[in-house]
Short mmCIF file of C-alpha atoms in Angstrom, two decimals:
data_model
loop_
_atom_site.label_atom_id
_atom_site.label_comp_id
_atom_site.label_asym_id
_atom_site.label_seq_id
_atom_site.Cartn_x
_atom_site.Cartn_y
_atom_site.Cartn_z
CA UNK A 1 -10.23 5.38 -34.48
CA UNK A 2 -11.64 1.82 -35.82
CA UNK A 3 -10.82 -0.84 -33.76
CA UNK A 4 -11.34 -4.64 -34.68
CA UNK A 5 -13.67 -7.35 -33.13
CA UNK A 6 -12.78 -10.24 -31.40
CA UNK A 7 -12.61 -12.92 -33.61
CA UNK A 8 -12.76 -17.00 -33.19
CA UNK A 9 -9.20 -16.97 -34.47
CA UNK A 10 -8.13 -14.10 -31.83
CA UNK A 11 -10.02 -16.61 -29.27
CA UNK A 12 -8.10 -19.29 -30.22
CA UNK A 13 -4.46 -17.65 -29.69
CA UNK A 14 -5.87 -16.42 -26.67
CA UNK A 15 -6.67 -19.34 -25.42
CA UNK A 16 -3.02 -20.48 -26.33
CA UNK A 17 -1.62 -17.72 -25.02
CA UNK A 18 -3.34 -18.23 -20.94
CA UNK A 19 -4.98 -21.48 -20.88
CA UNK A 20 -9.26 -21.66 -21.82
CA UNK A 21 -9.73 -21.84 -18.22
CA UNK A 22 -8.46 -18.37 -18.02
CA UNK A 23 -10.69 -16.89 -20.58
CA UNK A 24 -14.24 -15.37 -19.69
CA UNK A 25 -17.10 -14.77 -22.83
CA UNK A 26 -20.17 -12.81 -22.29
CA UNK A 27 -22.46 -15.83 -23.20
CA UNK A 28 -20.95 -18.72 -21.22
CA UNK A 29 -19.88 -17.05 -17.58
CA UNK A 30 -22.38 -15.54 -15.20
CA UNK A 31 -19.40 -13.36 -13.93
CA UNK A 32 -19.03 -11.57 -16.72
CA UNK A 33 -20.57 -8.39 -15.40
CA UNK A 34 -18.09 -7.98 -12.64
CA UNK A 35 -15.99 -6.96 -15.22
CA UNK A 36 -18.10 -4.72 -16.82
CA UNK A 37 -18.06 -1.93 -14.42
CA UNK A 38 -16.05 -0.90 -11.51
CA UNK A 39 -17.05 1.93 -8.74
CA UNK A 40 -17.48 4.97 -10.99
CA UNK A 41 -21.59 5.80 -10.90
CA UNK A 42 -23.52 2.98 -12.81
CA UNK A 43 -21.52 2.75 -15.87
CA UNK A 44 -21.70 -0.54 -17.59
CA UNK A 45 -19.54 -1.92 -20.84
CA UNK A 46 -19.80 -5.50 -21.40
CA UNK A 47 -16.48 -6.75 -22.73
CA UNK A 48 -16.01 -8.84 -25.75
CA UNK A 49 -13.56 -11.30 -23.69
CA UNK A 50 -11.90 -11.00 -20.18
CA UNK A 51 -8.43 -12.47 -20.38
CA UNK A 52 -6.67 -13.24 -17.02
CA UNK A 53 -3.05 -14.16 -18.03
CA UNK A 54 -0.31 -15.23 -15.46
CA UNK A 55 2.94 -13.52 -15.90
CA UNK A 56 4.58 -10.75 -18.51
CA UNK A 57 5.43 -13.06 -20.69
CA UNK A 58 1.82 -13.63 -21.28
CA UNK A 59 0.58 -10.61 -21.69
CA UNK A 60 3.30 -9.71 -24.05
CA UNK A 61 1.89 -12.62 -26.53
CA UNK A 62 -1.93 -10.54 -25.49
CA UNK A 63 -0.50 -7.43 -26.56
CA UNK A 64 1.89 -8.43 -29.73
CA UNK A 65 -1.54 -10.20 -31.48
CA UNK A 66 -4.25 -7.12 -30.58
CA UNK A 67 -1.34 -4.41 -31.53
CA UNK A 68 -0.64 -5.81 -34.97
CA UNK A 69 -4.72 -6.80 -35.17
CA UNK A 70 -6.27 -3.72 -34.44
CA UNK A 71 -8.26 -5.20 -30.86
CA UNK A 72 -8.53 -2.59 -28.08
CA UNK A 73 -6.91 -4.05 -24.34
CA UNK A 74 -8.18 -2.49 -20.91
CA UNK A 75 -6.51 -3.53 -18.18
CA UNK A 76 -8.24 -3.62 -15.00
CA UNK A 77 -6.95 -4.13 -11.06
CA UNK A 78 -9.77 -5.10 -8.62
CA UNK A 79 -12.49 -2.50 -10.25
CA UNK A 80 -12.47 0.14 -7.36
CA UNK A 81 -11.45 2.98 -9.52
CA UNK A 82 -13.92 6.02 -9.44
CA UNK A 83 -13.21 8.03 -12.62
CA UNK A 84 -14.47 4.64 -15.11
CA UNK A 85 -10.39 3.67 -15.81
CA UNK A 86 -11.26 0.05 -16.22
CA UNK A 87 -13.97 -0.08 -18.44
CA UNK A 88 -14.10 -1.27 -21.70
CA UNK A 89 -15.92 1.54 -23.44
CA UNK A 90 -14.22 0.04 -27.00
CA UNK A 91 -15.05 -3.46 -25.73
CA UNK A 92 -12.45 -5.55 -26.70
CA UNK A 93 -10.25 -7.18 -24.40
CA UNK A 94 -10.27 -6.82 -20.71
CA UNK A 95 -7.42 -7.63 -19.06
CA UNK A 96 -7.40 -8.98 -15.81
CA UNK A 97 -4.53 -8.61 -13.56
CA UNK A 98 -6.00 -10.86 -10.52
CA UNK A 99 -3.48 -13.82 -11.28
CA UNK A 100 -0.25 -11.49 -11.15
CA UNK A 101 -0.98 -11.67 -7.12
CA UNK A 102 2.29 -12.40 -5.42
CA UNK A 103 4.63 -10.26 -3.29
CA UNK A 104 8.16 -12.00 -5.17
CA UNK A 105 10.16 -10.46 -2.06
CA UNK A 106 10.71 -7.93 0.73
CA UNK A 107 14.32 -7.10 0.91
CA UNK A 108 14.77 -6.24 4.93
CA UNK A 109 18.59 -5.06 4.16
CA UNK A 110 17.71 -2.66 1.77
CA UNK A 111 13.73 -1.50 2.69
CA UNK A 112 11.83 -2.62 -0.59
CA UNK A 113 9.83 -5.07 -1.99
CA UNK A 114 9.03 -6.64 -5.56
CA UNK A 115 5.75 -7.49 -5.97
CA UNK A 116 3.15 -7.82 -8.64
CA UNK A 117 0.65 -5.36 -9.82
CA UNK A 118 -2.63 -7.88 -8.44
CA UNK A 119 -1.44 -7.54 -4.41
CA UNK A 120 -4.56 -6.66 -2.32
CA UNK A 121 -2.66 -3.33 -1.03
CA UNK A 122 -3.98 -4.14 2.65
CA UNK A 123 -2.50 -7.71 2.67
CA UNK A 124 0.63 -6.10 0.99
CA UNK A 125 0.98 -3.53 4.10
CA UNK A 126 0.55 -6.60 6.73
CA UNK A 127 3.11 -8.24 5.23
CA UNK A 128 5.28 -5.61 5.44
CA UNK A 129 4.50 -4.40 9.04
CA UNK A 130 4.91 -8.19 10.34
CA UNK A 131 9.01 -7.08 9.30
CA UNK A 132 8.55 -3.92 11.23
CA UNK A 133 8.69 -2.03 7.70
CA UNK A 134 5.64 0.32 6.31
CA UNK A 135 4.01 1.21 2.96
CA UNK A 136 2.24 4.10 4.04
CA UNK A 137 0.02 4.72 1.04
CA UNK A 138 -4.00 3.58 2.36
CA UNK A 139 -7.03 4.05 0.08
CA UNK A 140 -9.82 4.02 2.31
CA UNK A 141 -10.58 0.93 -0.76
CA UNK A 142 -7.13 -0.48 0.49
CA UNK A 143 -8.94 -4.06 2.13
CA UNK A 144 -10.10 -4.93 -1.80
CA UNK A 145 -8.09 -2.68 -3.96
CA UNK A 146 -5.20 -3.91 -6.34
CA UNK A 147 -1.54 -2.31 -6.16
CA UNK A 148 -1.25 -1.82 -9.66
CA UNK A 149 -4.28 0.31 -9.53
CA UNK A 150 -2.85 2.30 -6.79
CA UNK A 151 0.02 2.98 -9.24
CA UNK A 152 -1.87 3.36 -12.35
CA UNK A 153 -3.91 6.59 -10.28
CA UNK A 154 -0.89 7.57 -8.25
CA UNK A 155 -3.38 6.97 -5.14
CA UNK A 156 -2.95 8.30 -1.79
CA UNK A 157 -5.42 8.09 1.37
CA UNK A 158 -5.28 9.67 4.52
CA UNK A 159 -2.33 9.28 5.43
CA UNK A 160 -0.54 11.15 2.31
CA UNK A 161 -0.76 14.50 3.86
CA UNK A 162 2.78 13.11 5.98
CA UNK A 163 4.08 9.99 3.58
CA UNK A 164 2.87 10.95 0.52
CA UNK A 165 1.16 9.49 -2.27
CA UNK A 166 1.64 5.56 -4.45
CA UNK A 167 4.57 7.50 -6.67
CA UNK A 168 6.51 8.33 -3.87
CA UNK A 169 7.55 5.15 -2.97
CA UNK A 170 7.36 3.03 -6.52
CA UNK A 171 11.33 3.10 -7.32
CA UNK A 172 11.27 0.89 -10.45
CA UNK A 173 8.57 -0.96 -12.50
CA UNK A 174 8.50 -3.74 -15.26
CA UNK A 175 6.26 -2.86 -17.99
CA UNK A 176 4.48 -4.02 -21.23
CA UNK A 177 4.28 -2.29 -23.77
CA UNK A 178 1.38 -1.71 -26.04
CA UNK A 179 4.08 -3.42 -28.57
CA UNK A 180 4.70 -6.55 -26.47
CA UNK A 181 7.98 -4.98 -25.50
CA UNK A 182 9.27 -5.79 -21.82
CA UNK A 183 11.08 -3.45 -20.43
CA UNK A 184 12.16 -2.25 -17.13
CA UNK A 185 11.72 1.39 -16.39
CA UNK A 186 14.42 2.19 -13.78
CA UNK A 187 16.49 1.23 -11.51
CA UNK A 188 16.25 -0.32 -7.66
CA UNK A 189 17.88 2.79 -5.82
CA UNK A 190 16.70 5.74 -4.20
CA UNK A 191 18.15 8.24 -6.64
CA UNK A 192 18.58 8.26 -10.46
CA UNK A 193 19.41 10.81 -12.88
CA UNK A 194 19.99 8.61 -15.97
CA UNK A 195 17.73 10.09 -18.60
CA UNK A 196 13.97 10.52 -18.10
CA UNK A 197 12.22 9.42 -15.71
CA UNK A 198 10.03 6.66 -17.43
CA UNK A 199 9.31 5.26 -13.94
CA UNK A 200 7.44 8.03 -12.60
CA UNK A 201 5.96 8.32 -16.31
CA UNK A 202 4.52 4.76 -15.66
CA UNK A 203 2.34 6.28 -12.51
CA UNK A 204 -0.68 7.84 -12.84
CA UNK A 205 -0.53 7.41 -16.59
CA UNK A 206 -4.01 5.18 -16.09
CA UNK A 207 -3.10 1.70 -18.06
CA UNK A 208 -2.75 3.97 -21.48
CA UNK A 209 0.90 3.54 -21.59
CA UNK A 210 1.88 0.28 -20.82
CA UNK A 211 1.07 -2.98 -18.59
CA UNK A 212 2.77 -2.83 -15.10
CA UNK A 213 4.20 -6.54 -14.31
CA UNK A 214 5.87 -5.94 -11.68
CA UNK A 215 6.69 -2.74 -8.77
CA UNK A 216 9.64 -2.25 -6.62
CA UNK A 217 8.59 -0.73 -3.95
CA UNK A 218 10.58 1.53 -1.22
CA UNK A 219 9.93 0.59 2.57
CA UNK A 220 10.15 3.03 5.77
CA UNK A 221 10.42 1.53 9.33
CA UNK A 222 7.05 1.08 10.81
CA UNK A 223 5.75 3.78 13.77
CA UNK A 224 4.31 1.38 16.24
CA UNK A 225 2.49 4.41 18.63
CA UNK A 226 -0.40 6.83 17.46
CA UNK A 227 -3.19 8.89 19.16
CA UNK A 228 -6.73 9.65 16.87
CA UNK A 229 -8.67 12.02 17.95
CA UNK A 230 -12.28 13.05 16.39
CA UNK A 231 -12.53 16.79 16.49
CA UNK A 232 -16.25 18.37 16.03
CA UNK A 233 -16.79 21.91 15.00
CA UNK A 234 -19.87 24.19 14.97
CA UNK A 235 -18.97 25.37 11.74
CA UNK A 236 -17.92 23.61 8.87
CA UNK A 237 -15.51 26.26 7.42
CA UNK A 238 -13.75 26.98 10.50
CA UNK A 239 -13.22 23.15 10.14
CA UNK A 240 -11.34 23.99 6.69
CA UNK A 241 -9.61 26.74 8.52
CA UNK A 242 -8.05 24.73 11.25
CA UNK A 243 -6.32 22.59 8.75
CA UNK A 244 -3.57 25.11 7.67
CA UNK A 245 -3.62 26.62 11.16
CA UNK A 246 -2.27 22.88 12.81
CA UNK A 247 0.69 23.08 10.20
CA UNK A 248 1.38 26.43 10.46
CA UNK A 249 1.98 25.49 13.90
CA UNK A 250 4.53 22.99 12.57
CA UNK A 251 2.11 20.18 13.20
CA UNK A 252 2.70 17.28 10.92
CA UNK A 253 -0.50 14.59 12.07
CA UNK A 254 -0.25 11.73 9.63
CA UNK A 255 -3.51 11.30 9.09
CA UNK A 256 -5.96 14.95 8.64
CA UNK A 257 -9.53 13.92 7.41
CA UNK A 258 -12.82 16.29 7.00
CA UNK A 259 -16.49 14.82 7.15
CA UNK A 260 -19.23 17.74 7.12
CA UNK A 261 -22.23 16.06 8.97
CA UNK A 262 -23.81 14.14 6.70
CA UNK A 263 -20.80 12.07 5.81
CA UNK A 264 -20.45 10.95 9.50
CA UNK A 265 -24.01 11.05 9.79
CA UNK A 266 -24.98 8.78 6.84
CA UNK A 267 -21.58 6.57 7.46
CA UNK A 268 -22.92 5.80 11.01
CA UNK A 269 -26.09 4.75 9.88
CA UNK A 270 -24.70 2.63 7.32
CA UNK A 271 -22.35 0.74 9.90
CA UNK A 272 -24.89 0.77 12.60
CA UNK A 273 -22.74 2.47 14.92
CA UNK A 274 -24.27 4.84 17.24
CA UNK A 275 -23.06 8.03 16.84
CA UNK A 276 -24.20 11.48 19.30
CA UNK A 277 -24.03 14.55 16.78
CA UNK A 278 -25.83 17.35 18.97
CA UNK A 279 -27.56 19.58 16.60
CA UNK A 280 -25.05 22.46 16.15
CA UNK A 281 -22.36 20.50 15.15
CA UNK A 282 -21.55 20.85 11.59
CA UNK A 283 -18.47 18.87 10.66
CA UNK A 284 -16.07 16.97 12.23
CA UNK A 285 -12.10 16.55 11.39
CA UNK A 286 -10.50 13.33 12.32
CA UNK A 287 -6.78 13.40 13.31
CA UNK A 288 -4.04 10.91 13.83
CA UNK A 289 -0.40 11.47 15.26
CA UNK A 290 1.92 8.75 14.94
CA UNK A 291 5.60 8.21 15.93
CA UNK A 292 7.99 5.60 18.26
CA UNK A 293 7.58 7.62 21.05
CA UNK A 294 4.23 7.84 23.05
CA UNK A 295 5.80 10.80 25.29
CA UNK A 296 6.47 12.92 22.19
CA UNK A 297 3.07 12.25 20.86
CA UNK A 298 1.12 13.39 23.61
CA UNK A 299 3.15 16.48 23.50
CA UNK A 300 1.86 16.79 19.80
CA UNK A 301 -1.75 16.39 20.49
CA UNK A 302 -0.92 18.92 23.63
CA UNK A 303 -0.07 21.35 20.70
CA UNK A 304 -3.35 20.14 18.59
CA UNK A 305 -5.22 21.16 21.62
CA UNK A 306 -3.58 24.38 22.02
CA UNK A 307 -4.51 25.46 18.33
CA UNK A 308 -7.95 24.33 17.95
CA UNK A 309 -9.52 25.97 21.03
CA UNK A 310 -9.38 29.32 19.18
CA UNK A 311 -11.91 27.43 17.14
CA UNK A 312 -15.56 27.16 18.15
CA UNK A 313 -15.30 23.67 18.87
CA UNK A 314 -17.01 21.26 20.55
CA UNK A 315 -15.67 18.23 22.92
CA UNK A 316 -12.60 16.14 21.44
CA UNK A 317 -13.09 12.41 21.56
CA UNK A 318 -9.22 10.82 22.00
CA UNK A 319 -9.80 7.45 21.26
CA UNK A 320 -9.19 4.99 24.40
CA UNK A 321 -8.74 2.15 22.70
CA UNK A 322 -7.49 0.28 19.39
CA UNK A 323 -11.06 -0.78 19.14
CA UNK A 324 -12.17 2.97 19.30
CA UNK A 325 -9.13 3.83 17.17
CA UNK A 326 -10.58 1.00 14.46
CA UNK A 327 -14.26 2.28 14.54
CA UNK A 328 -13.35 5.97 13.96
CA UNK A 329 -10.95 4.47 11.09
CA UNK A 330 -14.31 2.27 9.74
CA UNK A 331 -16.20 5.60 9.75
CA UNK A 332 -14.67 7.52 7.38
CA UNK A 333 -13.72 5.25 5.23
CA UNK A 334 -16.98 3.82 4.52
CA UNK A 335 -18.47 7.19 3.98
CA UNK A 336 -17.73 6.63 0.55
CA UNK A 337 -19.80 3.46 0.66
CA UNK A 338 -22.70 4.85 2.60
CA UNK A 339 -23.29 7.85 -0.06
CA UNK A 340 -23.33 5.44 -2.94
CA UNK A 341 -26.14 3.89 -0.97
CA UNK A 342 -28.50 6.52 0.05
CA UNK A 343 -28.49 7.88 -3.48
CA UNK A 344 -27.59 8.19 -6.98
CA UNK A 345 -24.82 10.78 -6.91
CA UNK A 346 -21.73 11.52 -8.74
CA UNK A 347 -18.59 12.09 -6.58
CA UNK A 348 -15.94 14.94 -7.91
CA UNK A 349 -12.02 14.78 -6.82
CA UNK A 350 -10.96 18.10 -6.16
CA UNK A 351 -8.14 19.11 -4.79
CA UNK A 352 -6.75 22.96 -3.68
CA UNK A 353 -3.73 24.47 -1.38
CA UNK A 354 -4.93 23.13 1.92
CA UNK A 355 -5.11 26.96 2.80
CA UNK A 356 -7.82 27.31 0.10
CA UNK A 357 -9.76 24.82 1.51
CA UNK A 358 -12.86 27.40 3.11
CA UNK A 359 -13.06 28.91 -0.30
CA UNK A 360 -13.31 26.00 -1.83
CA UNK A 361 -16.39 24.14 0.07
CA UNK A 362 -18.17 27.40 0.53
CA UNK A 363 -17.65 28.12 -3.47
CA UNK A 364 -19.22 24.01 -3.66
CA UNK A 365 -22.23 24.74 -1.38
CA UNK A 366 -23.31 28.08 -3.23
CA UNK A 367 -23.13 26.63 -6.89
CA UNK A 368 -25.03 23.95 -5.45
CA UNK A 369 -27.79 25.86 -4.50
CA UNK A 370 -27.81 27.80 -7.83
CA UNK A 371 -28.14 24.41 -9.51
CA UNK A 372 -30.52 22.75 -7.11
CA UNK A 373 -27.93 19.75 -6.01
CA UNK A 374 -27.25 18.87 -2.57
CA UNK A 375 -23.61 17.84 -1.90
CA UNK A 376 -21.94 15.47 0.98
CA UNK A 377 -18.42 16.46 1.22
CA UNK A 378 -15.45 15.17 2.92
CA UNK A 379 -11.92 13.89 1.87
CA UNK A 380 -8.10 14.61 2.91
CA UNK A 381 -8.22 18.00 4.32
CA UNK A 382 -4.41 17.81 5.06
CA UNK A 383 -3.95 17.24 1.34
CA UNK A 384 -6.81 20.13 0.20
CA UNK A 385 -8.15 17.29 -1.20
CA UNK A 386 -12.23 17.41 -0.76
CA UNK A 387 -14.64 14.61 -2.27
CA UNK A 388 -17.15 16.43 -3.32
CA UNK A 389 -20.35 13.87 -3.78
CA UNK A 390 -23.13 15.74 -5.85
CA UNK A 391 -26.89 13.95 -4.40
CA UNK A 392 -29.66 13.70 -7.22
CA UNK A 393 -31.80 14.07 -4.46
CA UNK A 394 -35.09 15.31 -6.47
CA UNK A 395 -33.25 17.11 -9.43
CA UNK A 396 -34.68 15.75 -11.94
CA UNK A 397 -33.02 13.39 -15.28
CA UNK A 398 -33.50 16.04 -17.55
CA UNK A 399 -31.14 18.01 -15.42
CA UNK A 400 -29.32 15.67 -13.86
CA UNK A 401 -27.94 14.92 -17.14
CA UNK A 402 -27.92 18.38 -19.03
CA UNK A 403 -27.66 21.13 -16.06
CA UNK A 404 -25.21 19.42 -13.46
CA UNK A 405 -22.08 19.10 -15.95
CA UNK A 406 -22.45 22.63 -16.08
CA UNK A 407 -21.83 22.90 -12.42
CA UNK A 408 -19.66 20.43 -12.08
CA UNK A 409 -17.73 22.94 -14.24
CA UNK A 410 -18.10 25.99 -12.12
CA UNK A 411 -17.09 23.82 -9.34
CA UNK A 412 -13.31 22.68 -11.59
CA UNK A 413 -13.65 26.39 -12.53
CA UNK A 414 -13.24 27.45 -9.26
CA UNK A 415 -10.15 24.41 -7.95
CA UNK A 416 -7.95 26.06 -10.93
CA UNK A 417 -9.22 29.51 -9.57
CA UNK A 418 -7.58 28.43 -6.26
CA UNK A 419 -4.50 26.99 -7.77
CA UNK A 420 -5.89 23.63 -7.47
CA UNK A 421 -6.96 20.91 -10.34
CA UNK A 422 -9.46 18.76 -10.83
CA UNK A 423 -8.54 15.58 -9.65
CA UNK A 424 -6.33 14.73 -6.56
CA UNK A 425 -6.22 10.96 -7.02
CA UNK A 426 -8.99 9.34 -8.69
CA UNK A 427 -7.98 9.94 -11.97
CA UNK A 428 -9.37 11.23 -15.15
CA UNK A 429 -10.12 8.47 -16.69
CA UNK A 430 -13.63 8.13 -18.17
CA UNK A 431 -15.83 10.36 -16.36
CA UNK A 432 -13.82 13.60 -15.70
CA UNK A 433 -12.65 13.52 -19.66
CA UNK A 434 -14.56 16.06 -20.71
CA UNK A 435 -13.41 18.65 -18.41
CA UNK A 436 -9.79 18.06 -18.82
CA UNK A 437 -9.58 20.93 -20.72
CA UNK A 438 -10.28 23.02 -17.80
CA UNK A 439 -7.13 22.42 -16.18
CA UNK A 440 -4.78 21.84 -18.94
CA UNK A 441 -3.64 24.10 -21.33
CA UNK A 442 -3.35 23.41 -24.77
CA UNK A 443 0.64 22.87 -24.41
CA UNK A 444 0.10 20.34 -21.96
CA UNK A 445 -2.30 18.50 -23.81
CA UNK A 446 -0.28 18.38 -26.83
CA UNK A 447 2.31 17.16 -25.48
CA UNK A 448 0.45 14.42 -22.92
CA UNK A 449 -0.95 13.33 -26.62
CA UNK A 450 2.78 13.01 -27.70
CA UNK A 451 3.50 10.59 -25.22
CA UNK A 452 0.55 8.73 -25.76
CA UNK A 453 1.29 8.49 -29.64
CA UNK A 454 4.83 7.04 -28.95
CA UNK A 455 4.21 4.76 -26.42
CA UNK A 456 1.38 3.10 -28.16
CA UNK A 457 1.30 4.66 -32.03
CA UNK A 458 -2.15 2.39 -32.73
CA UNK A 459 -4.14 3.54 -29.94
CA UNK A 460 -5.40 0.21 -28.77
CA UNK A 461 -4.49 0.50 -24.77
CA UNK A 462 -7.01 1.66 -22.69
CA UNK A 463 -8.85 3.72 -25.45
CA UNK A 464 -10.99 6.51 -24.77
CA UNK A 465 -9.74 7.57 -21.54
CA UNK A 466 -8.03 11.01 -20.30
CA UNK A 467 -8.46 12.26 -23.87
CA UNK A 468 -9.45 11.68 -27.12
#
């Protein structure tokens, strides 16, 4: 598809459109590179103008003028993605979300809120739990990361594998079209069978559909009381085994996260926290129980107890503390952070039946050593959901660029194998489109393409991402 260029005449309605203090060139604004990436790898595509408009109305004027002239539109959250979902590979315009920042209102009577798609999702879920309400969705990026771009991957966190994931508490969004069209794409109640479901369409559809302007959200009450517990295991598949063994149990912790050693190892080093990691100890799970009652609880991690010393385990650190509690927390969710530091890798979403999950990383450590990569895995065991971050270590470019893909597809190979796919909630996005094909059929395909040639007929939202 041709797209057009930016022109002085498209700058000028722009500028119309938001204001010239909200517009950003390449040549005049040292800032300009923030934009031109976000945390996928190194990638880098310089925009040909970064446009940060103020309300729908707005970016309906954006969209009507690059629709009818051909100009390719990205919209990007807070750049934290990991699958390159933000990036202007057509160049174009970037569209900033960062003014659309305000939560509009938390309705107490009815648990939800309205807010807008540029809420820090962290300062969102403070706002609610000062209300004694809860948004339980938490991507370990949750402290910089933007709503909307929780929505636009469907994200989830740890603590999915008990509340679920972004799309299971998004009840209604407003939307722009690729058109300019505004349009609201439900309705603000907990259950609607009025035609499709455009709503649920909306998430995880990657900003190739439409602009989200605005989310209602649905609320639960807040549980004040939890116990975390850092579990560490002589062997890292048993590890993956306990997982399904605590809900078979009908355990239901609200929080189940793997880190094989490394990922603690290099995360404590990162933080500077001293960590003690005798020798034999291969991989650790962290898990958190949480509830209104603290007698109930302890009861629950009784059970925990009970089930994991049939594993050869070593000793279980309860945390004492909310301080303890908050540096456990920090750990694995700057492991992330602490790869990306140590190395150039590439990090891999996969996600399997939580029961799968042995298969799985033993399946990632031998293709790894028949294509000469080291790997640092951990993610949401609870969900099966294993980050899977391939270290360049001493491979070498020629390989790193030719050899891995091919391993990276043995290792998507295998997730379907296991009745899993290849991304859990990162997204396809950029990076991952070329193996889409290994977990969708043909059908599917055809008819995701359908939906993509309705909604926006010219092509010019988001280009170049999920598919061709």
């Amino acid at each position: 598809m041709k797209f057009n260029t930016v022109t002085p005449e498209a700058l000028q309605y722009f500028a119309e459109a938001v204001g010239e203090a909200n517009i950003i060139l390449p040549a005049t604004a040292d800032d300009m590179l923030r934009y031109s990436h976000d945390e996928t790898e190194d990638l880098r595509y310089i925009p040909e103008v970064v446009l940060k408009p103020a309300n729908a109305s707005e970016i309906s004027l954006i969209m009507q003028y690059c629709n009818k002239n051909m100009i390719p539109v990205t919209p990007r959250g807070a750049g934290t993605g990991l699958s390159g979902g933000a990036l202007a590979v057509h160049q174009g315009v970037i569209l900033s979300m960062e003014r659309l920042n305000k939560i509009v209102a938390i309705d107490e009577r009815n648990l939800q809120a309205t807010v807008e798609p540029g809420v820090i999702t962290q300062v969102f879920q403070e706002a609610v739990i000062a209300k004694g309400l809860y948004y339980p969705p938490d991507p370990s990026s949750r402290g910089s990361c933007f709503l909307g771009g929780n929505l636009s991957e469907s994200s989830g966190g740890p603590r999915a594998v008990k509340y679920g994931v972004t799309k299971d508490y998004v009840l209604n969004v407003e939307v722009v079209l690729p058109t300019g069209e505004i349009t609201w794409t439900g309705a603000n109640v907990l259950k609607n069978a009025t035609g499709y479901n455009l709503t649920q369409l909306m998430v995880g559809s990657e900003g190739t559909l439409g602009v989200i302007t605005k989310i209602v959200f649905k609320l639960i009450p807040y549980p004040p009381q939890n116990i975390v517990m850092l579990v560490p295991f002589r062997d890292e598949e048993q590890a993956c085994e306990a997982v399904s063994k605590l809900f078979v149990a009908g355990i239901i912790p609200s929080a189940l996260e793997f880190m094989e050693r490394d990922a603690i190892e290099w995360s404590a080093r990162y933080l500077g926290i001293p960590v003690d990691l005798p020798e034999d100890i291969e991989a650790h799970l962290l898990i958190e129980l949480d509830g209104h009652d603290m007698d109930q609880l302890f009861k629950d991690a009784e059970q925990v107890y009970n089930v994991l010393e049939h594993f050869n385990i070593g000793e279980i650190l309860v945390a004492d503390s909310e301080k303890q509690k908050e540096e456990l927390w920090r750990l694995r969710r700057n492991v992330a952070h602490a790869v990306k530091g140590n190395s150039v890798y590439k990090e891999e979403d996969t996600v399997v039946p939580r029961a799968e999950l042995p298969k799985l990383l033993r399946g990632v450590k031998e293709i790894g050593t028949r294509y000469n990569f080291k790997s640092v895995c951990y993610g949401h065991a609870g969900d099966g959901n294993l980050h899977v971050n391939i270290i360049k270590g001493d491979m070498s470019d020629h390989d790193w660029q030719h050899k891995l893909p091919e391993g990276i597809k043995e290792i998507f190979r295998l997730c379907v194998q296991l009745g899993g796919t290849i991304s859990g909630e990162h997204g396809i996005g950029l990076v991952q489109r070329p193996y889409i094909g290994i977990a969708l059929n043909e059908i599917q395909l055809r008819l995701m393409k359908g939906i993509k040639q309705l909604f926006d007929p010219k092509g010019i939202l988001n280009p170049g991402k999920i598919f061709e």
